[in-house]
PDB file of C-alpha atoms in Angstrom:
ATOM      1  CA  UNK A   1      33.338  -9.649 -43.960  1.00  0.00           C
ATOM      2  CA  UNK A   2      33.827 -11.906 -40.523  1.00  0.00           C
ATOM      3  CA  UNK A   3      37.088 -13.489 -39.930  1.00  0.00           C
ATOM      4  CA  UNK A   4      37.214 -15.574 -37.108  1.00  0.00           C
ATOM      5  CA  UNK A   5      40.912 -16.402 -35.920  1.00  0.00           C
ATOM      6  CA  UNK A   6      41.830 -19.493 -34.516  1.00  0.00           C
ATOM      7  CA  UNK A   7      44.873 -21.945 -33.709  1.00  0.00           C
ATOM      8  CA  UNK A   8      44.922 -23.185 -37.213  1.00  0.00           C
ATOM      9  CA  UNK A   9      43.726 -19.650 -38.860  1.00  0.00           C
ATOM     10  CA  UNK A  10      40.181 -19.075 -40.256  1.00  0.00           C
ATOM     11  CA  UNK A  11      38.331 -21.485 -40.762  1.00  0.00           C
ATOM     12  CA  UNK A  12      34.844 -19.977 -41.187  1.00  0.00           C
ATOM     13  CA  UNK A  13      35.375 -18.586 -45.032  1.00  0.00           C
ATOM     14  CA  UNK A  14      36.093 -20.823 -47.641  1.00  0.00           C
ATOM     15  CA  UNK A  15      36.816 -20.427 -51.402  1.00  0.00           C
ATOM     16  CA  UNK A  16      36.095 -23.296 -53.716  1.00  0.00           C
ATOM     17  CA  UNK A  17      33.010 -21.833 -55.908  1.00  0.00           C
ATOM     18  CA  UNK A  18      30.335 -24.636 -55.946  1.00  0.00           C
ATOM     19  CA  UNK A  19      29.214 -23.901 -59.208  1.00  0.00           C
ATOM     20  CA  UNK A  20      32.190 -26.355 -60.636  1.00  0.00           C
ATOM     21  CA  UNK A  21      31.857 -28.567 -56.901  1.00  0.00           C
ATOM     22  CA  UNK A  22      29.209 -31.237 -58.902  1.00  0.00           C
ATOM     23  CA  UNK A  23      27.375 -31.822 -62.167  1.00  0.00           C
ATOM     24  CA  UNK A  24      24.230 -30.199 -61.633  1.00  0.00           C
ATOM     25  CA  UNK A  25      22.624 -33.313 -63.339  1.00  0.00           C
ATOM     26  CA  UNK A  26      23.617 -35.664 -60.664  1.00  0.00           C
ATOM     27  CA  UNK A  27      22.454 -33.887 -57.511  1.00  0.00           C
ATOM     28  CA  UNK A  28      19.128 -34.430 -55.975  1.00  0.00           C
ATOM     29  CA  UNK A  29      16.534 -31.741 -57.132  1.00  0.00           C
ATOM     30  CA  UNK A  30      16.188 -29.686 -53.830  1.00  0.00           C
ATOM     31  CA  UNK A  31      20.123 -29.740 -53.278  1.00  0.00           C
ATOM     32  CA  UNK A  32      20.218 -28.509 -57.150  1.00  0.00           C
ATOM     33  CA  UNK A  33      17.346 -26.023 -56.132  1.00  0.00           C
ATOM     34  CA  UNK A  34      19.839 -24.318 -53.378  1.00  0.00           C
ATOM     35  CA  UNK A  35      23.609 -24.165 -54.964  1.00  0.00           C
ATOM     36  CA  UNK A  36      22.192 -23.034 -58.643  1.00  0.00           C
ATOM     37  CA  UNK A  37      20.734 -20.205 -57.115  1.00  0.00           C
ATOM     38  CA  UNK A  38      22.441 -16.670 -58.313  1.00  0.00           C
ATOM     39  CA  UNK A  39      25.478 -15.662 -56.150  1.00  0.00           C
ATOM     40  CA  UNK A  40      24.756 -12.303 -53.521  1.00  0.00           C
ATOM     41  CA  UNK A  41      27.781  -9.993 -54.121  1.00  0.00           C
ATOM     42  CA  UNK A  42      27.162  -7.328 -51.175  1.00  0.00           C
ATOM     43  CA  UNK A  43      29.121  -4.144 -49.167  1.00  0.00           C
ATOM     44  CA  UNK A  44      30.019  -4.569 -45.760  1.00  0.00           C
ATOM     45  CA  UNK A  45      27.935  -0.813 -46.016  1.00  0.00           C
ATOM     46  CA  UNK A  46      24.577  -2.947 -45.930  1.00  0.00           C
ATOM     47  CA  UNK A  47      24.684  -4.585 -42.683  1.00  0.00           C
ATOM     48  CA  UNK A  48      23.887  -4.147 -39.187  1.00  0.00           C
ATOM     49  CA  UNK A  49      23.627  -6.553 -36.496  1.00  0.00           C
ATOM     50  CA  UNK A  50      24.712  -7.539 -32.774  1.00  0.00           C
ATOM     51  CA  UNK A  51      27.266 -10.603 -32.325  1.00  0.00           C
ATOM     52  CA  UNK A  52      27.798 -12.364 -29.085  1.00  0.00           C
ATOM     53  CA  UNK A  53      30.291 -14.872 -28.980  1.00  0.00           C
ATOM     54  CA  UNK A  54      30.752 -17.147 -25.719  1.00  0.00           C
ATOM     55  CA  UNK A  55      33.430 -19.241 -24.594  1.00  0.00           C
ATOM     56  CA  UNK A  56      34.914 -20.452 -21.265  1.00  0.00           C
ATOM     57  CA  UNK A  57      35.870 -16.728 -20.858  1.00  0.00           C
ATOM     58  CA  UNK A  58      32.369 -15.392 -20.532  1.00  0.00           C
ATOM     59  CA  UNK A  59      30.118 -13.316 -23.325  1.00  0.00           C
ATOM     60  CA  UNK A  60      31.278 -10.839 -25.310  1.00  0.00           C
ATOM     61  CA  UNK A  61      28.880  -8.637 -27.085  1.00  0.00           C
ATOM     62  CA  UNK A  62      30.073  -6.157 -30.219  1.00  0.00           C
ATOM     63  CA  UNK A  63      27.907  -4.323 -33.004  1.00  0.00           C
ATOM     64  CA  UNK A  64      28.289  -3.491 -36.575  1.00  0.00           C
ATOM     65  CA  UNK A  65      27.495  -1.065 -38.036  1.00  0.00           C
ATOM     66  CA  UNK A  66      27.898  -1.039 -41.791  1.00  0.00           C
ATOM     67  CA  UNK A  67      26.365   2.492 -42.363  1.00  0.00           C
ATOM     68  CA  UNK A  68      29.382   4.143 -39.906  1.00  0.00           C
ATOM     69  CA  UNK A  69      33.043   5.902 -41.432  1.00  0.00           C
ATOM     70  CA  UNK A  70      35.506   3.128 -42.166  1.00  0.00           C
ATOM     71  CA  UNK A  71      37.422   1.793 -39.211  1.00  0.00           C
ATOM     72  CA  UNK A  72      34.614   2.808 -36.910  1.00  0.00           C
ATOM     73  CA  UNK A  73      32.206   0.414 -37.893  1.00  0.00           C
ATOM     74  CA  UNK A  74      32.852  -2.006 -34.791  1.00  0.00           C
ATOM     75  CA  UNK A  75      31.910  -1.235 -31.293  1.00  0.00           C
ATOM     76  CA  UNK A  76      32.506  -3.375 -28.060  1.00  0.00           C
ATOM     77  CA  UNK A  77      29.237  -3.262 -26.129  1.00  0.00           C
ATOM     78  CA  UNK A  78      30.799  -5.315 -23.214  1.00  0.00           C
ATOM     79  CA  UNK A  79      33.210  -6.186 -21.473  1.00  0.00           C
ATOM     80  CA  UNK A  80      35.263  -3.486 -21.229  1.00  0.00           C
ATOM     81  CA  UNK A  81      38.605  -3.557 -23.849  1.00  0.00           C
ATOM     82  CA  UNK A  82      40.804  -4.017 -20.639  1.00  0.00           C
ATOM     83  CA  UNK A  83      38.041  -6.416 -19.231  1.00  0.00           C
ATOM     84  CA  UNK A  84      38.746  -8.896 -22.293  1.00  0.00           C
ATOM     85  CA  UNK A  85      40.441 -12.499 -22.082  1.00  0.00           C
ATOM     86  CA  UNK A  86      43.439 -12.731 -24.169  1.00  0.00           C
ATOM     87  CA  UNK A  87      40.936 -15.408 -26.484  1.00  0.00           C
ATOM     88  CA  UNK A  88      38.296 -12.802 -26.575  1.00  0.00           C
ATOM     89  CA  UNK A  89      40.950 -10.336 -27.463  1.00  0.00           C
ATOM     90  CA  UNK A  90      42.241 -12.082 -30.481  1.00  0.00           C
ATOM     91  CA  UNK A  91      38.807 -12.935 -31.290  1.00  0.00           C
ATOM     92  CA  UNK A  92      37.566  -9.333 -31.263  1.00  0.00           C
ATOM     93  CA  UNK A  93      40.742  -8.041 -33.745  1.00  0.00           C
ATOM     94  CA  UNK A  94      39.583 -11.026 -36.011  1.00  0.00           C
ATOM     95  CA  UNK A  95      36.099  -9.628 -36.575  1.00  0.00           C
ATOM     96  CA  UNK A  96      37.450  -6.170 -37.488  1.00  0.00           C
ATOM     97  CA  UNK A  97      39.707  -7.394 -39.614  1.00  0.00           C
ATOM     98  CA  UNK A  98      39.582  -6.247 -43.404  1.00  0.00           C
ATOM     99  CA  UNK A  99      38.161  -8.865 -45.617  1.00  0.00           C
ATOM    100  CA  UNK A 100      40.624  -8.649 -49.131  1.00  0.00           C
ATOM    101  CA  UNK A 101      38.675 -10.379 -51.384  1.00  0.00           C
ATOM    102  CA  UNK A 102      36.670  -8.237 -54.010  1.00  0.00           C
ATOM    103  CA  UNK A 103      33.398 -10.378 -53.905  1.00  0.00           C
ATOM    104  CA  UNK A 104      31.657 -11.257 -50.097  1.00  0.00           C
ATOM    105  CA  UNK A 105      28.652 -12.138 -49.297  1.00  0.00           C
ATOM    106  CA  UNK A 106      28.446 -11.019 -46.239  1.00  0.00           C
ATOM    107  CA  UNK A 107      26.246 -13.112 -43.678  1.00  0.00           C
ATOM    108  CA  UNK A 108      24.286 -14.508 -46.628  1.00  0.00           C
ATOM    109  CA  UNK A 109      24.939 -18.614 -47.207  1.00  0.00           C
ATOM    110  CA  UNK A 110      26.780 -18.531 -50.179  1.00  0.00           C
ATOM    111  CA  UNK A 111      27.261 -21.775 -52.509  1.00  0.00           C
ATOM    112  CA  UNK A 112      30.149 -19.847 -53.917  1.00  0.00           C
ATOM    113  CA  UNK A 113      32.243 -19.706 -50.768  1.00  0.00           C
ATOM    114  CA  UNK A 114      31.577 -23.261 -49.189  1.00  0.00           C
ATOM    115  CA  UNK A 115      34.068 -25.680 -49.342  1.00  0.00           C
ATOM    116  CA  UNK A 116      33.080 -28.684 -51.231  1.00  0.00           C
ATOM    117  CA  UNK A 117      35.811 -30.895 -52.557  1.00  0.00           C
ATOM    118  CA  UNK A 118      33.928 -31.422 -56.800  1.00  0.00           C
ATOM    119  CA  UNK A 119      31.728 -34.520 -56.752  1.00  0.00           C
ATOM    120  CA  UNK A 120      31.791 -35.572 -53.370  1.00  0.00           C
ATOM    121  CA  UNK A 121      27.923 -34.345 -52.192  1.00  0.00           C
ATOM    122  CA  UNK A 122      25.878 -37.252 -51.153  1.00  0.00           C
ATOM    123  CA  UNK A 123      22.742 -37.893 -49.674  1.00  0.00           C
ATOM    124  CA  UNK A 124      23.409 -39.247 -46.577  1.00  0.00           C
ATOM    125  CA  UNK A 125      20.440 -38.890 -44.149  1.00  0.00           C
ATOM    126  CA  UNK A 126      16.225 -38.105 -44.877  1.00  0.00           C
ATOM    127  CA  UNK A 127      13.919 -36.585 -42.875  1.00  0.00           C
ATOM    128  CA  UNK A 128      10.212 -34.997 -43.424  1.00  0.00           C
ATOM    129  CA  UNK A 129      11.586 -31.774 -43.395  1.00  0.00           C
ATOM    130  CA  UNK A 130      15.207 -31.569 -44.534  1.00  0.00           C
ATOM    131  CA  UNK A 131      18.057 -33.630 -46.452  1.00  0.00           C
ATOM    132  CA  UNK A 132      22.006 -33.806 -45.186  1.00  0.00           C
ATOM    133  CA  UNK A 133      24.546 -34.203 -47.740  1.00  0.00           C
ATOM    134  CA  UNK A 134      27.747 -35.465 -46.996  1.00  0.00           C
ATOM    135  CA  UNK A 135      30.933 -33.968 -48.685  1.00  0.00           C
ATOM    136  CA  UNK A 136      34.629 -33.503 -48.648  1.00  0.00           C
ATOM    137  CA  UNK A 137      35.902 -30.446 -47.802  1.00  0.00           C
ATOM    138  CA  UNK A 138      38.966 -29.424 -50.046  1.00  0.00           C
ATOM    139  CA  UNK A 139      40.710 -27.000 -47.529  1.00  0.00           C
ATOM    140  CA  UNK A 140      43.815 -24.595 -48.904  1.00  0.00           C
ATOM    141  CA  UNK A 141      46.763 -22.963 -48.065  1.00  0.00           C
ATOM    142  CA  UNK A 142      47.437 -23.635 -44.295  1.00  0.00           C
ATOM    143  CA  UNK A 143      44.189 -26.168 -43.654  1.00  0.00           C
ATOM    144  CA  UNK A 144      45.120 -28.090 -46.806  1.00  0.00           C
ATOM    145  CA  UNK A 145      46.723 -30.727 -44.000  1.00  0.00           C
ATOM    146  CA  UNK A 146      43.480 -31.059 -42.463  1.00  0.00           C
ATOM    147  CA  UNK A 147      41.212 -32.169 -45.128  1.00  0.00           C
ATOM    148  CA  UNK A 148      41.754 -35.903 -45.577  1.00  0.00           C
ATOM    149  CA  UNK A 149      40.980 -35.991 -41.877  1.00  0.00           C
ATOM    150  CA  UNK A 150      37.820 -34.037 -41.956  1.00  0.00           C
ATOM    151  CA  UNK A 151      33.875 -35.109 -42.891  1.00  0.00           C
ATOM    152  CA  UNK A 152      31.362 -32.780 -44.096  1.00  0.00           C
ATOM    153  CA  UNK A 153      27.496 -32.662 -43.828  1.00  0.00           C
ATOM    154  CA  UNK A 154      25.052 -30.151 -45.366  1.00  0.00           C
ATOM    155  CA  UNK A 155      21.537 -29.913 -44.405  1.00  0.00           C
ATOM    156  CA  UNK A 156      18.904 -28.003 -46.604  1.00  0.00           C
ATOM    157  CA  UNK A 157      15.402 -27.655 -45.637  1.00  0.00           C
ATOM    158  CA  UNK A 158      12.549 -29.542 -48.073  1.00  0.00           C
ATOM    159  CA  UNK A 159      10.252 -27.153 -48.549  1.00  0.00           C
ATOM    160  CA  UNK A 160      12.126 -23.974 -49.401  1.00  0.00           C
ATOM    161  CA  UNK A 161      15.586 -25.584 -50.317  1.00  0.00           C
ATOM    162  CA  UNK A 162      17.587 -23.496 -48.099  1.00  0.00           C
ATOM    163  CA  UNK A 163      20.413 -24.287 -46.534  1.00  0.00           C
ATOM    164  CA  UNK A 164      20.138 -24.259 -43.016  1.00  0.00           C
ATOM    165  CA  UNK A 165      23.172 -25.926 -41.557  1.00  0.00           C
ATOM    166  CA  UNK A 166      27.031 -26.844 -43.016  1.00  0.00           C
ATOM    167  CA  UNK A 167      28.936 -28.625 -40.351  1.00  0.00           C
ATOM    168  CA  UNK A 168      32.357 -30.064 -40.482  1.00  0.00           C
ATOM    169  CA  UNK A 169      34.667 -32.007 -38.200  1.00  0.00           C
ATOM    170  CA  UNK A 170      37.183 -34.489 -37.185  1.00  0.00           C
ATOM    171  CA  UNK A 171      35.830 -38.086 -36.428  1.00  0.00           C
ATOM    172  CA  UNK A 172      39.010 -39.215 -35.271  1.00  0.00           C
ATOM    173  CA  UNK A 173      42.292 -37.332 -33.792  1.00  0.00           C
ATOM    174  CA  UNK A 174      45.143 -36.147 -36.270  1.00  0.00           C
ATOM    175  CA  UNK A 175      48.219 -34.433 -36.518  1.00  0.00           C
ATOM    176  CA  UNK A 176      47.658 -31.517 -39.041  1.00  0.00           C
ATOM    177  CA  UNK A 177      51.523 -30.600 -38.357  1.00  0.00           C
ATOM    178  CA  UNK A 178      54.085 -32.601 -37.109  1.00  0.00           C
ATOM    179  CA  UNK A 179      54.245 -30.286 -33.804  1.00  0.00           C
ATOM    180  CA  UNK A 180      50.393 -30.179 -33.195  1.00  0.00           C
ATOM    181  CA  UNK A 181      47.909 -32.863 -32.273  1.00  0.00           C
ATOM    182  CA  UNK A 182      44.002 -32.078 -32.668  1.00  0.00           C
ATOM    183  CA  UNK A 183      42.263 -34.680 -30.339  1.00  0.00           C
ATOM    184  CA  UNK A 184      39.014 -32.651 -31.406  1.00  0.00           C
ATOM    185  CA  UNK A 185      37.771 -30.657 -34.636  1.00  0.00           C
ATOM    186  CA  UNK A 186      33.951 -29.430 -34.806  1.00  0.00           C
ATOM    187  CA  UNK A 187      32.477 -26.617 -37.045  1.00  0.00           C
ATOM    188  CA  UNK A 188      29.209 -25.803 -37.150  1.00  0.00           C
ATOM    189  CA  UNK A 189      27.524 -22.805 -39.230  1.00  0.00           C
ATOM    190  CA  UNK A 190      23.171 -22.268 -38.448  1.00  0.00           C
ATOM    191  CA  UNK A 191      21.106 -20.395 -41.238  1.00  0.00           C
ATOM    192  CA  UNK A 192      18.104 -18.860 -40.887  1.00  0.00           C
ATOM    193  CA  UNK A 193      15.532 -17.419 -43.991  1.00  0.00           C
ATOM    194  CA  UNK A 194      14.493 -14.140 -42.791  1.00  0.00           C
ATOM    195  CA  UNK A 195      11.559 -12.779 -44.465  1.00  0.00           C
ATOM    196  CA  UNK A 196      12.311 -10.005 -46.934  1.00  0.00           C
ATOM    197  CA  UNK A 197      16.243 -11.846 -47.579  1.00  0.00           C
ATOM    198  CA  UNK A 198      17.253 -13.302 -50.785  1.00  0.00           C
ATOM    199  CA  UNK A 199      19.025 -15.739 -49.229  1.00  0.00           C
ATOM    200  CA  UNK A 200      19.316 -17.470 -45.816  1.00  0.00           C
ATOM    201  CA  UNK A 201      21.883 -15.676 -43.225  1.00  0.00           C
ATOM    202  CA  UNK A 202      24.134 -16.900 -40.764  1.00  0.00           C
ATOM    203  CA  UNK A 203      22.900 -16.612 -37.287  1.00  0.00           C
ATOM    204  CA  UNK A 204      24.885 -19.222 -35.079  1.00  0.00           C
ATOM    205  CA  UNK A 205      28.325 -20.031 -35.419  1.00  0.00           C
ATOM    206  CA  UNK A 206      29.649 -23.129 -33.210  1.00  0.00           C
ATOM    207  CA  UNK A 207      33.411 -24.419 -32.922  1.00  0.00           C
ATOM    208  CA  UNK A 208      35.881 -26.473 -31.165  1.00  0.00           C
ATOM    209  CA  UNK A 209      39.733 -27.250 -31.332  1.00  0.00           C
ATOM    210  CA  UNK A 210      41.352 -28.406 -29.100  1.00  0.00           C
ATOM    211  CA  UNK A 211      44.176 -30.663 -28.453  1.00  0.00           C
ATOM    212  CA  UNK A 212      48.031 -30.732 -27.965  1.00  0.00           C
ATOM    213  CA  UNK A 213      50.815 -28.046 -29.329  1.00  0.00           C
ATOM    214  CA  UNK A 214      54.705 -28.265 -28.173  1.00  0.00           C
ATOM    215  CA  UNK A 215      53.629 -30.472 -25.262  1.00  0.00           C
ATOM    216  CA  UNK A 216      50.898 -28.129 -23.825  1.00  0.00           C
ATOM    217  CA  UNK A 217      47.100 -28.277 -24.380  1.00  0.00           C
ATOM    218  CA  UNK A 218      44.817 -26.156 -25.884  1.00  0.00           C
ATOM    219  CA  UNK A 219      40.843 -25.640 -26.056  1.00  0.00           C
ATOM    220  CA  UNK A 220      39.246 -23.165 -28.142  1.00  0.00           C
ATOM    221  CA  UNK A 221      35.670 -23.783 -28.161  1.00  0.00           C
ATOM    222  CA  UNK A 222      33.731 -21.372 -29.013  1.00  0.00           C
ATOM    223  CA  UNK A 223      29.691 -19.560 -30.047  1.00  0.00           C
ATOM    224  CA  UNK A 224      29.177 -16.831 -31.931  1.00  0.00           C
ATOM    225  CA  UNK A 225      25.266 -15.812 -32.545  1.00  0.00           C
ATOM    226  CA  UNK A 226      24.176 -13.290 -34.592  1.00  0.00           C
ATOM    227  CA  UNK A 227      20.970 -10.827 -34.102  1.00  0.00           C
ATOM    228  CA  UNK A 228      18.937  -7.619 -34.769  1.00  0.00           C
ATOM    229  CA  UNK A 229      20.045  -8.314 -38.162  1.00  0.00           C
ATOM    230  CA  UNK A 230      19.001  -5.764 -40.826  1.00  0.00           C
ATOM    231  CA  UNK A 231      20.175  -6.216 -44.297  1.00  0.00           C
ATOM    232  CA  UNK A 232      19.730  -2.435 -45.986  1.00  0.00           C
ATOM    233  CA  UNK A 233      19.982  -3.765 -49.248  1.00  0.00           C
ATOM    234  CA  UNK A 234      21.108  -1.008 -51.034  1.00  0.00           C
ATOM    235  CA  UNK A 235      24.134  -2.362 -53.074  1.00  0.00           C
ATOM    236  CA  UNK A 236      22.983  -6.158 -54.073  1.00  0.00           C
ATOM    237  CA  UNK A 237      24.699  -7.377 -57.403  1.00  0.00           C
ATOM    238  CA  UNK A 238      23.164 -11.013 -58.368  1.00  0.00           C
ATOM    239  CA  UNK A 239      25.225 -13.214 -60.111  1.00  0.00           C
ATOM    240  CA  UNK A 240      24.240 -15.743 -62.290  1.00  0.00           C
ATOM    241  CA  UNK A 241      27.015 -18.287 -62.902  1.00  0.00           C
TER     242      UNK A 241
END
């Protein structure tokens, strides 16, 4: 339902189902607990919320509204259309722009749509409250360039087996096309269990790129957080995979 555009394209929805990402045998049992739960198929017709997303530029504030008429479910709360950065521009087309795939889940943390190269999840860190996997990411189309230079971490939470946080990034520079240089890489996705929610939903979004193109630099940090979320609820379809 969110694309987020960037230099590279979007990078924020991926599409290599997890069910097939491991042998469910091999994981550790609260990381088995969280990706063998049933998939969340939902309508964009379910959600509301408020997103602000902040960059060098300054906040800009829209809300969705799931329950509106088709093409007038977005509405920029402020700045003003005119008022917006060229960055905040593109940004706000990229949120309104149609999703094509049949199946979404919305802002619900979906194993089915992270991007886990099969059999790469390891435990890489322990805490008294949560685990962090590390993983490959297995990019496609445009990003497939990137992924042999970019880690992956997944943290779940202990006592619920959520997920709460998939981050990925560059550790070192790389040249994901001959004519582009990324001196930095840096994705992070927050999720929060709401009460009520069958499944934790995304509620911070951090990234940064930046780096040289054609002899000019670029930086494209930038926070999207989500709130007043209400999930209506009325057109879940759980499946089991």
């Amino acid at each position: 339902m969110i694309r987020i555009v960037t230099l590279l394209s979007a990078v924020t929805l991926f599409a290599v189902p997890l069910a097939h990402a491991q042998n469910a045998s091999s994981l550790h049992p609260v990381l088995e607990t969280a990706l063998t739960r049933p998939s969340i198929t939902v309508d964009e017709r379910d959600w509301r919320f408020i997103v602000t997303m902040t960059n060098e530029d300054g906040a800009m504030v829209g809300r969705f509204d799931g329950t509106r008429p088709e093409g007038a479910r977005w509405e920029l709360v402020s700045p003003t259309l005119d008022e917006l950065s060229d960055m905040q521009a593109g940004m706000w087309t990229g949120l309104q722009e149609p999703d094509d795939d049949d199946e979404d889940s919305g802002l619900f943390f979906s194993a089915a749509d992270s991007d886990i190269a099969p059999g790469s999840l390891e435990l890489a860190e322990e805490t008294a409250d949560h685990l962090v996997f590390s993983f490959r990411p297995d990019f496609e189309g445009e990003e497939a360039a990137m992924a042999e230079h970019v880690r992956g971490a997944l943290t779940v939470a202990r006592e619920d087996a959520s997920v709460t946080r998939l981050r990925m990034w560059a550790p070192e520079t790389f040249k994901p096309h001959f004519a582009v240089r990324l001196t930095q890489f840096d994705m992070v996705q927050e999720y929060t269990a709401i009460d009520g929610l069958p499944a934790p939903v995304l509620t911070h979004l951090r990234q940064s790129i930046s780096g040289r193109a054609a002899f000019q630099s670029f930086d494209q940090s930038f926070e999207l957080a989500f709130s007043e979320i209400e999930f209506l609820g009325g057109a879940v379809d759980v499946e089991v995979d």
